[in-house]
Coordinates of C-alpha atoms in Angstrom, one line a residue:
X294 CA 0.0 0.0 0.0
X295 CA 1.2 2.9 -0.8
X296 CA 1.8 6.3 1.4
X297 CA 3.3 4.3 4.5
X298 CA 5.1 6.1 6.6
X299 CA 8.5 5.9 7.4
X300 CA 9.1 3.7 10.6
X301 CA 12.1 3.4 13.0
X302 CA 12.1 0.0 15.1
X303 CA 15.3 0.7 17.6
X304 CA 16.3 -0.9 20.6
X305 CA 15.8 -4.7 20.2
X306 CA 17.0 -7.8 18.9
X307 CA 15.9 -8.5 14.7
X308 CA 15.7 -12.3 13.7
X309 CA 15.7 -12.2 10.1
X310 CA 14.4 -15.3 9.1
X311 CA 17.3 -16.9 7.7
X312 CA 20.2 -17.2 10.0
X313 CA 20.1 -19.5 13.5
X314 CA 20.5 -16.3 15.7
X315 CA 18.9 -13.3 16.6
X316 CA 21.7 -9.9 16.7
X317 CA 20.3 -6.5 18.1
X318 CA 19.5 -4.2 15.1
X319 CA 17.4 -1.4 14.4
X320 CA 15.4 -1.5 11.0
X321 CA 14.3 1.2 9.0
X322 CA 10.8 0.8 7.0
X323 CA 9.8 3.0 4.1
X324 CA 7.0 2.5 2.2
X325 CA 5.7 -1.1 2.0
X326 CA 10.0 -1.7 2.1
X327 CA 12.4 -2.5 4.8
X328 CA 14.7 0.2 4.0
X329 CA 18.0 -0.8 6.2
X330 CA 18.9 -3.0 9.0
X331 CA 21.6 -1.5 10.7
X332 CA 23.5 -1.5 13.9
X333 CA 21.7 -0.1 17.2
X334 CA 21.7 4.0 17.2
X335 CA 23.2 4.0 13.7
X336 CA 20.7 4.9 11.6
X337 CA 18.9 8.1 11.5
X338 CA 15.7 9.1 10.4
X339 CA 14.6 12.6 12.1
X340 CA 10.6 11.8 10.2
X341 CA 10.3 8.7 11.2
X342 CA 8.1 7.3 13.7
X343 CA 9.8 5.7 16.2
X344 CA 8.9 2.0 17.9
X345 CA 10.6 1.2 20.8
X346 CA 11.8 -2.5 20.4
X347 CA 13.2 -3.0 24.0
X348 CA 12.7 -6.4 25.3
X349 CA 11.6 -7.9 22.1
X350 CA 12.7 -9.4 19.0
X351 CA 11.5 -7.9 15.2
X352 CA 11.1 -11.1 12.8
X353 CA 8.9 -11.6 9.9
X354 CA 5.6 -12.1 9.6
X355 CA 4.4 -15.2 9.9
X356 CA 3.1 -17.7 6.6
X357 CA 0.2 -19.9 6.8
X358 CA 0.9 -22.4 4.1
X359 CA -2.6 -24.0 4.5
X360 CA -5.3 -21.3 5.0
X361 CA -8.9 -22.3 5.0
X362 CA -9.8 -18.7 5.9
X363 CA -13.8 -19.3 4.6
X364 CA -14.2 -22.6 6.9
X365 CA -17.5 -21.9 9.2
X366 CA -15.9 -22.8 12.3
X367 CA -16.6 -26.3 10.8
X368 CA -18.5 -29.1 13.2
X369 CA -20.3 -31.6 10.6
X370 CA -18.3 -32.8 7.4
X371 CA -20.7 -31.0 4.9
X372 CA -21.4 -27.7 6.5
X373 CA -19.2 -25.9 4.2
X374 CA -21.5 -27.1 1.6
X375 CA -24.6 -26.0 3.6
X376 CA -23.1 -22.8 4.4
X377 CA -25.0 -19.7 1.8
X378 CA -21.9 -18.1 -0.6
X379 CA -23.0 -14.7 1.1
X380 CA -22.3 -16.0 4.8
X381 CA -19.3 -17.8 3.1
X382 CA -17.6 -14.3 2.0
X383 CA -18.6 -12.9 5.3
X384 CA -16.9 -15.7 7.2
X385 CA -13.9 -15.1 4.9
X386 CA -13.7 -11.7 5.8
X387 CA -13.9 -12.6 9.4
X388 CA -11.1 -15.4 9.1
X389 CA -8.7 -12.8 7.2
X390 CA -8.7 -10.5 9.7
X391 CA -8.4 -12.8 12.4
X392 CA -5.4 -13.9 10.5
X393 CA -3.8 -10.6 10.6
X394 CA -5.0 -10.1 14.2
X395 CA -2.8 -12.9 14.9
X396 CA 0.4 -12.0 13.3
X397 CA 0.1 -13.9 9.5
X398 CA 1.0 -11.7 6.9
X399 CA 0.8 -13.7 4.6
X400 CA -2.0 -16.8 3.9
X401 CA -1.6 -19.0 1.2
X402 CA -5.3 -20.6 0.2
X403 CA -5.8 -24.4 -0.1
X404 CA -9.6 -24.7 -0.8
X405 CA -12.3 -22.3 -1.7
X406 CA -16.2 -22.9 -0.7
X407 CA -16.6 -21.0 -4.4
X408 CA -14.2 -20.0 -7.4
X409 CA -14.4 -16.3 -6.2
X410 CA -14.7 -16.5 -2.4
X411 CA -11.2 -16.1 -1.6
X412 CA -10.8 -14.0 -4.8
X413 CA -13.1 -10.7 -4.0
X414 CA -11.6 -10.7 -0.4
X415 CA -8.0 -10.8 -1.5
X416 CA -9.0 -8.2 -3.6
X417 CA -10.3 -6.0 -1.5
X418 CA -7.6 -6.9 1.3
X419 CA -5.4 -5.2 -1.8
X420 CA -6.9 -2.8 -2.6
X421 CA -6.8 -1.3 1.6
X422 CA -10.7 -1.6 2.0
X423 CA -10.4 -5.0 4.3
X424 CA -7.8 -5.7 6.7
X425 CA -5.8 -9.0 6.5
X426 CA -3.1 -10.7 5.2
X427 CA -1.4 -11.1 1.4
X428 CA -4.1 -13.9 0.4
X429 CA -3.2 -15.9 -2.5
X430 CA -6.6 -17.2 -3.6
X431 CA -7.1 -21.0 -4.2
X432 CA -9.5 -22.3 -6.2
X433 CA -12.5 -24.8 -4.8
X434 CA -10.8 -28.5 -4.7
X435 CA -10.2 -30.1 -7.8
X436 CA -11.3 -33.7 -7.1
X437 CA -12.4 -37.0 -8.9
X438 CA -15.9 -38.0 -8.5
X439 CA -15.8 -40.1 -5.0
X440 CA -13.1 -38.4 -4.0
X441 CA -12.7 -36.4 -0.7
X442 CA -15.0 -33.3 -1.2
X443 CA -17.4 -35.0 -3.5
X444 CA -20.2 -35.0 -1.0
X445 CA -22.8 -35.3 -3.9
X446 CA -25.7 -38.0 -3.4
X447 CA -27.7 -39.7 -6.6
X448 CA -30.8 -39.3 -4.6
X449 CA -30.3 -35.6 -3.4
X450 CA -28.6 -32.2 -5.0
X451 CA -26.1 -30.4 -3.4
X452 CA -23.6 -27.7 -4.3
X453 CA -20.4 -29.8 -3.1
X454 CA -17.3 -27.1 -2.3
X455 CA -15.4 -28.5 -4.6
X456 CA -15.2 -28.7 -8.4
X457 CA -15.8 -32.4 -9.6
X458 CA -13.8 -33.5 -12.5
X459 CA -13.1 -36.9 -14.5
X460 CA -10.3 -36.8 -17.0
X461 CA -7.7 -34.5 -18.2
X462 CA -9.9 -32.6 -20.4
X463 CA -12.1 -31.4 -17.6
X464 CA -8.7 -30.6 -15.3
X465 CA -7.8 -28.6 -17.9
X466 CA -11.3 -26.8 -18.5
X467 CA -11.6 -26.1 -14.6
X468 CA -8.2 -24.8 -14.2
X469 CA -9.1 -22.2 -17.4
X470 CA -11.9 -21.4 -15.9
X471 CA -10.5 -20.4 -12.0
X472 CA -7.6 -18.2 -13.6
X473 CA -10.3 -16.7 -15.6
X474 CA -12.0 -15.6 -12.4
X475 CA -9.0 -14.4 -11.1
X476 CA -7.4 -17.5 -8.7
X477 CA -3.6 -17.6 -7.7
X478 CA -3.6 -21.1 -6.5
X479 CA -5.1 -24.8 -7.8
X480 CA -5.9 -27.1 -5.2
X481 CA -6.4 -31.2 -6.2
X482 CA -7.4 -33.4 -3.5
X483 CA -5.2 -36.5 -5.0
X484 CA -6.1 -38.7 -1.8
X485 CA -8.8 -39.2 0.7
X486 CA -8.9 -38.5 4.4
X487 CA -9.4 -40.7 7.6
X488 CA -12.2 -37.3 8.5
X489 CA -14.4 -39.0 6.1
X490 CA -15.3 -42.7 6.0
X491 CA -15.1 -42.9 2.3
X492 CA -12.5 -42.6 0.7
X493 CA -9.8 -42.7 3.4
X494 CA -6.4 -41.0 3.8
X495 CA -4.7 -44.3 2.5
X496 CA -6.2 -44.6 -1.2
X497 CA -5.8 -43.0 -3.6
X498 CA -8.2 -40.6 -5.8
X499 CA -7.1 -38.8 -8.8
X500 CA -5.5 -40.1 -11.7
X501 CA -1.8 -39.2 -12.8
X502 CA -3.0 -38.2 -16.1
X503 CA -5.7 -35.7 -14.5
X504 CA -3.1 -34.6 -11.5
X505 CA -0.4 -34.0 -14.3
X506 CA -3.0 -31.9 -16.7
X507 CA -3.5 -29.7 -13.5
X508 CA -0.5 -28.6 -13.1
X509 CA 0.6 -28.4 -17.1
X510 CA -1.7 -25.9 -17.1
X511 CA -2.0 -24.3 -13.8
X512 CA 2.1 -23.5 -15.0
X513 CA 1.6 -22.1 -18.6
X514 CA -1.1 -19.5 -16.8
X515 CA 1.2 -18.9 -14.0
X516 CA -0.9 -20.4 -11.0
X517 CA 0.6 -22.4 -8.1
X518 CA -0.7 -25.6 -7.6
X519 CA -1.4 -27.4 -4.2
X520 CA -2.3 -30.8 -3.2
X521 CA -3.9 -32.8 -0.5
X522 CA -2.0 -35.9 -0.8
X523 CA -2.1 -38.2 2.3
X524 CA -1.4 -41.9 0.5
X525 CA 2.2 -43.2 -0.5
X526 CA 0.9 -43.3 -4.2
X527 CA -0.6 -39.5 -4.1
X528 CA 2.4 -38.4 -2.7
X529 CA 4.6 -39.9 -5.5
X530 CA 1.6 -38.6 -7.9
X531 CA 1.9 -35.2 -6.7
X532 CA 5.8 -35.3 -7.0
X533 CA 5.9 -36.4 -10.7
X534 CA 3.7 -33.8 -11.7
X535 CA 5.2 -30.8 -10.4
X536 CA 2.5 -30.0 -7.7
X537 CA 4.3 -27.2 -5.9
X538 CA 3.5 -27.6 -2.0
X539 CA 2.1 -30.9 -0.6
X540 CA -0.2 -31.1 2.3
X541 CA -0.3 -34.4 5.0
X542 CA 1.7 -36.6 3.1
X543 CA 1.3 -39.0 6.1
X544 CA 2.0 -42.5 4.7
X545 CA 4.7 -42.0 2.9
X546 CA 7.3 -45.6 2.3
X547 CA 10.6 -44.9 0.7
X548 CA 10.2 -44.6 -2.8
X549 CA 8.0 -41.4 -1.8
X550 CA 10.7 -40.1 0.9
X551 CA 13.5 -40.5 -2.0
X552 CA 11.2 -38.7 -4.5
X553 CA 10.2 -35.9 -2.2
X554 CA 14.5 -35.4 -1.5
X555 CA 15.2 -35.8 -4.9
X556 CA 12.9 -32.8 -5.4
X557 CA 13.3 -30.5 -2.0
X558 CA 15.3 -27.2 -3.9
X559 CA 11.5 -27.5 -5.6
X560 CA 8.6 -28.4 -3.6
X561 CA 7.8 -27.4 -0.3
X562 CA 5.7 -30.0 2.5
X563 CA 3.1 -29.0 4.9
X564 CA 3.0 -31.5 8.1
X565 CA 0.1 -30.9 9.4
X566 CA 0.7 -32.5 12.3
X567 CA -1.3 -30.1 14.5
X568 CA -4.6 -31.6 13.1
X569 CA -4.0 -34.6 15.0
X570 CA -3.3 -33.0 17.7
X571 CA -6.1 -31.6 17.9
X572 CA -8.2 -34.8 17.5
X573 CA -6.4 -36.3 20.5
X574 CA -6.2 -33.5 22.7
X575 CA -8.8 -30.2 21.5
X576 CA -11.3 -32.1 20.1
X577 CA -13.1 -34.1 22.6
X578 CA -14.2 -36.8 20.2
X579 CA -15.0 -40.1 22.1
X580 CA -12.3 -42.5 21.9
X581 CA -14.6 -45.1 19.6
X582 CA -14.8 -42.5 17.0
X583 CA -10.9 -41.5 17.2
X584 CA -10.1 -45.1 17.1
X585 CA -12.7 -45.6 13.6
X586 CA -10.8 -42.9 12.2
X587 CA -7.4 -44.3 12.7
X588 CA -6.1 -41.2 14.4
X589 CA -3.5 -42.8 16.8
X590 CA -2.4 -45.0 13.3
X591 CA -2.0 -41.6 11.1
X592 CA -0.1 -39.6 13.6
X593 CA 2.7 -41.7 14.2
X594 CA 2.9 -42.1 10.7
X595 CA 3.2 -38.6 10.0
X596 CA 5.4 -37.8 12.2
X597 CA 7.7 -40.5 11.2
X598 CA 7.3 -39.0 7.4
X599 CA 8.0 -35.7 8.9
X600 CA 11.0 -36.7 11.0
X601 CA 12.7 -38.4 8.4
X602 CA 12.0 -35.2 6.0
X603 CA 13.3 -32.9 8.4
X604 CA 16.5 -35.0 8.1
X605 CA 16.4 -35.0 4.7
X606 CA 16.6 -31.3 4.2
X607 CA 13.3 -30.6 3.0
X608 CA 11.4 -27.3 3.2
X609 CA 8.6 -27.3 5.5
X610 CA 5.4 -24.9 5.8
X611 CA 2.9 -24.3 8.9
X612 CA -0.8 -24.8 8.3
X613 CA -2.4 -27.7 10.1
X614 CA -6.1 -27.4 8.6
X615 CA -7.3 -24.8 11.2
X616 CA -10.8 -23.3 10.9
X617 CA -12.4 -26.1 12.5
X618 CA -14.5 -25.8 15.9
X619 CA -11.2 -27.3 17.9
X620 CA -8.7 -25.1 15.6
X621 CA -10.1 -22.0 15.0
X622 CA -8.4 -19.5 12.4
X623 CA -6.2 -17.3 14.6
X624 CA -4.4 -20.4 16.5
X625 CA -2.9 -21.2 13.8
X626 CA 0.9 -20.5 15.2
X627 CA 0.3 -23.8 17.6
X628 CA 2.3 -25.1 14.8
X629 CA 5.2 -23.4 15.5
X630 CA 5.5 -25.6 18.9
X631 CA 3.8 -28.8 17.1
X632 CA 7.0 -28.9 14.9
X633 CA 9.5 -29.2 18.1
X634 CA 7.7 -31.1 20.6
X635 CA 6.6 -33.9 17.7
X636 CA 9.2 -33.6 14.9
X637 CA 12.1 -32.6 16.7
X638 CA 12.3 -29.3 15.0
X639 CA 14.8 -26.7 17.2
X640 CA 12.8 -23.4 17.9
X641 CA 14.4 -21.7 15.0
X642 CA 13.7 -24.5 12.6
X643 CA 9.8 -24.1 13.5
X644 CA 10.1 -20.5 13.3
X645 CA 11.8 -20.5 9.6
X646 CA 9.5 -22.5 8.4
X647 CA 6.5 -20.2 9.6
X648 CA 8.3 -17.0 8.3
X649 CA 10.7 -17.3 5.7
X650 CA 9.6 -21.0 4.0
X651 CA 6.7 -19.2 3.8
X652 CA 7.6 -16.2 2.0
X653 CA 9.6 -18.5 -0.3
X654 CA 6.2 -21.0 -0.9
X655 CA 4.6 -17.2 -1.9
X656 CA 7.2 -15.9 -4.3
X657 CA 6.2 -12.5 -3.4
X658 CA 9.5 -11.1 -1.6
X659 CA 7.9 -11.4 2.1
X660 CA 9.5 -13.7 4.8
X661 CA 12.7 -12.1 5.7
X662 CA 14.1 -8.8 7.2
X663 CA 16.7 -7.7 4.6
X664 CA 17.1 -4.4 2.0
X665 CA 14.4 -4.5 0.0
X666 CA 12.3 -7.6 1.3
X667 CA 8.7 -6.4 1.6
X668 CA 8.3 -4.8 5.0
X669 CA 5.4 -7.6 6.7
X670 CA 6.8 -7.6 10.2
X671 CA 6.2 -8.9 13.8
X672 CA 7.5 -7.7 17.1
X673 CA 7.5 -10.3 19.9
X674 CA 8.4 -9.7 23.6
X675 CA 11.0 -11.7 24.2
X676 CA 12.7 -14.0 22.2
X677 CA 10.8 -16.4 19.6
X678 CA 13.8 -17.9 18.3
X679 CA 14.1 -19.9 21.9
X680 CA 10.5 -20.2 22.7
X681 CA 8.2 -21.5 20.3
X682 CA 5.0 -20.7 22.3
X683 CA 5.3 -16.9 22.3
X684 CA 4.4 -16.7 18.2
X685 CA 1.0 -18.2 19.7
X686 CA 0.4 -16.0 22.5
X687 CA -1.5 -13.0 21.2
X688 CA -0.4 -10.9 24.2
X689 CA 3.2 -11.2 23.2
X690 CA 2.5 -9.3 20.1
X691 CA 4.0 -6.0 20.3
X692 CA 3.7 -4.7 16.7
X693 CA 1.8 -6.3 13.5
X694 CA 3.4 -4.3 10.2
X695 CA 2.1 -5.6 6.8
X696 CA 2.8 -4.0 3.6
X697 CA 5.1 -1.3 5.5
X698 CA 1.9 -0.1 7.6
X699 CA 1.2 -0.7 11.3
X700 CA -2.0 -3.2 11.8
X701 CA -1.5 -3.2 15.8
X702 CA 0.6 -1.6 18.1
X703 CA 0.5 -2.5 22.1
X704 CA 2.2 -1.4 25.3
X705 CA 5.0 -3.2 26.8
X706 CA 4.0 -5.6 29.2
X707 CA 3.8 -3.8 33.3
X708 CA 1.7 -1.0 31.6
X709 CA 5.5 0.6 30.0
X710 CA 4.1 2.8 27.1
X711 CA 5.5 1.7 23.5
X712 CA 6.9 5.1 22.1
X713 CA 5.0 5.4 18.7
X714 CA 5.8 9.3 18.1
X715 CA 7.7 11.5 15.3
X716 CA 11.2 12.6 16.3

């Protein structure tokens, strides 16, 4: 946005989303720009307004890699579906600023209720009418017919949330027809999901032929393409074709861990581990109805995928399917802990993959605090980069800059007054 005003941030520590270690810095923002990051008391700026950083550590805004930002608080499988596309853009609203309320900067969709849901928020998120973060809008799933978001029935109509195709030739009409309504991001649902009875996390839905025809064209129109891809074989689907971030990938055997290295200076992975942590420990789901859905089963499978791809150098993303009743948008950052205490991620690992693997996943020049990266920042009392719980705790969330403009400023902690005034 442009006419942001210059903006000193002095007297703290800056992370800047790439190195292991936080150094005290000050950083000079102009426009939607970090200008400089300089030693303390070395940089000068008599119009700038001044934000005292004491205490606290600057790093970038945070990335969710796997927003569902119009999910209605979610408690049946098909209320998205039964949810009216006017509430549905209200709810959107809602979930965006939420989102920026929280400290994400930056949301990257995975699923749409309609083509333009996501699409007439982000835009007006642009254009400065709506607060919230950089929204890259997805498309509704791309699924085969009896796969996970086909919630159709022969003896009933319903509007399913996601866009039903068979064959490459309809891929390849849907795709058109999102980017012709303005989409950044295709979403394919290659597998099932253990949510559902039918089909399950372990089988496998969409073809090669149709996953490939995604995202031959999604490319030659300049669109991202994501994919839900819990089974060994969607995984390995998903990697042949160029998908760009993969979601779950729970059940992965060797051939798909080899694949996924083989290609990690490429594609990015989402854990999602926090979703079974919520089942086990948010959810309150009786323990017949975790054990039908295999939750126990899928979670130490994912998080011995996720272990071994940590060790494998591959580039992880936050976004554990948040917007349900147990997950609500805006505690999203759980993940930042989920990826230490369950995949042995060290604080700073978590933390780069919710800032800067982010900005990288975007391609937009957010994610970092360096000359020139785009100025979407977050000030945290104390020191994120050895806690992984203070990205989640809303009260240690000094300062919320996206796009080179202040979204929230708060005191210190002890009632201390934040200087926020011209010099």
């Amino acid at each position: 946005m442009t006419g942001a005003p210059r903006i000193l941030i002095r007297g703290g520590h800056v992370w800047n989303g790439r190195d292991d270690a936080r150094i005290q810095s000050d950083v000079l923002v102009e426009g939607d720009r970090v200008a400089a990051v300089a030693a303390p008391g070395s940089l000068a700026a008599a119009d700038a307004e001044a934000i005292d950083a004491q205490g606290a550590t600057l790093i970038p805004g945070l990335v969710e890699a796997h927003g569902h930002l119009s999910f209605p608080i979610t408690t049946y499988p098909t209320e998205i579906e039964d949810t009216p596309p006017e509430e549905s853009i209200l709810i959107t609203v809602h979930g965006a600023r939420t989102m920026l309320d929280a400290g994400f900067t930056g949301v990257i969709g995975a699923g749409s209720p309609r083509i333009r849901t996501e699409v007439v928020v982000r835009d007006e998120i642009d254009a400065g009418r709506l607060p919230g973060p950089r929204l890259m809008a997805s498309t509704p799933t791309l699924t085969a017919t009896g796969g996970l978001n086909d919630t159709g029935q022969l003896h009933q109509r319903r509007a399913v949330a996601a866009i039903v195709v068979d064959g490459p030739e309809e891929v390849r009409k849907a795709v058109r027809l999102c980017y012709r309504e303005g989409v950044d991001v295709v979403k394919l649902n290659i597998s099932g999901d253990d949510f559902f009875p039918r089909p399950h996390g372990r089988v496998t839905t969409m073809a090669e032929d149709e996953a490939r025809m995604a995202c031959e064209t999604a490319r030659e129109l300049g669109l991202k393409v994501v994919a839900h891809a819990r089974s060994a074989e969607s995984v390995k689907r998903a990697v042949r074709c160029g998908v760009d971030i993969i979601h779950h990938a729970d059940f992965c055997d060797e051939e798909a861990l080899d694949m996924l290295e083989a290609a990690r200076d490429r594609v990015f992975v989402t854990p999602t581990t926090g979703f079974y942590h919520g089942l086990l420990h948010l959810s309150r789901f009786p323990e017949d109805l975790l054990e039908r859905m295999m939750v126990r089963q899928a979670m130490e499978a994912n998080i011995a995928t996720h272990t071994a791809l940590r060790k494998r150098g591959l580039r992880m993303l936050i976004g554990g399917d948040y917007g349900i009743a147990f997950m609500p948008n805006g505690t999203n950052a759980s993940d930042v802990r989920h990826l230490v205490t369950y995949l042995g991620f060290s604080p700073v690992e978590a933390l780069r993959a919710a800032t800067f693997n982010g900005g990288q996943a975007m391609g937009l020049g957010a994610g970092e605090i360096a000359e020139g990266a785009l100025a979407d920042l977050l000030l945290v009392e104390g020191d994120p980069t050895a806690d992984p719980d203070l990205v989640a705790n809303p009260d240690s969330l000094r300062l919320i800059i996206k796009n080179g403009n202040v979204h929230k400023a708060q005191s210190k902690p002890a009632g201390a007054a934040m200087a926020i005034a011209a010099e």
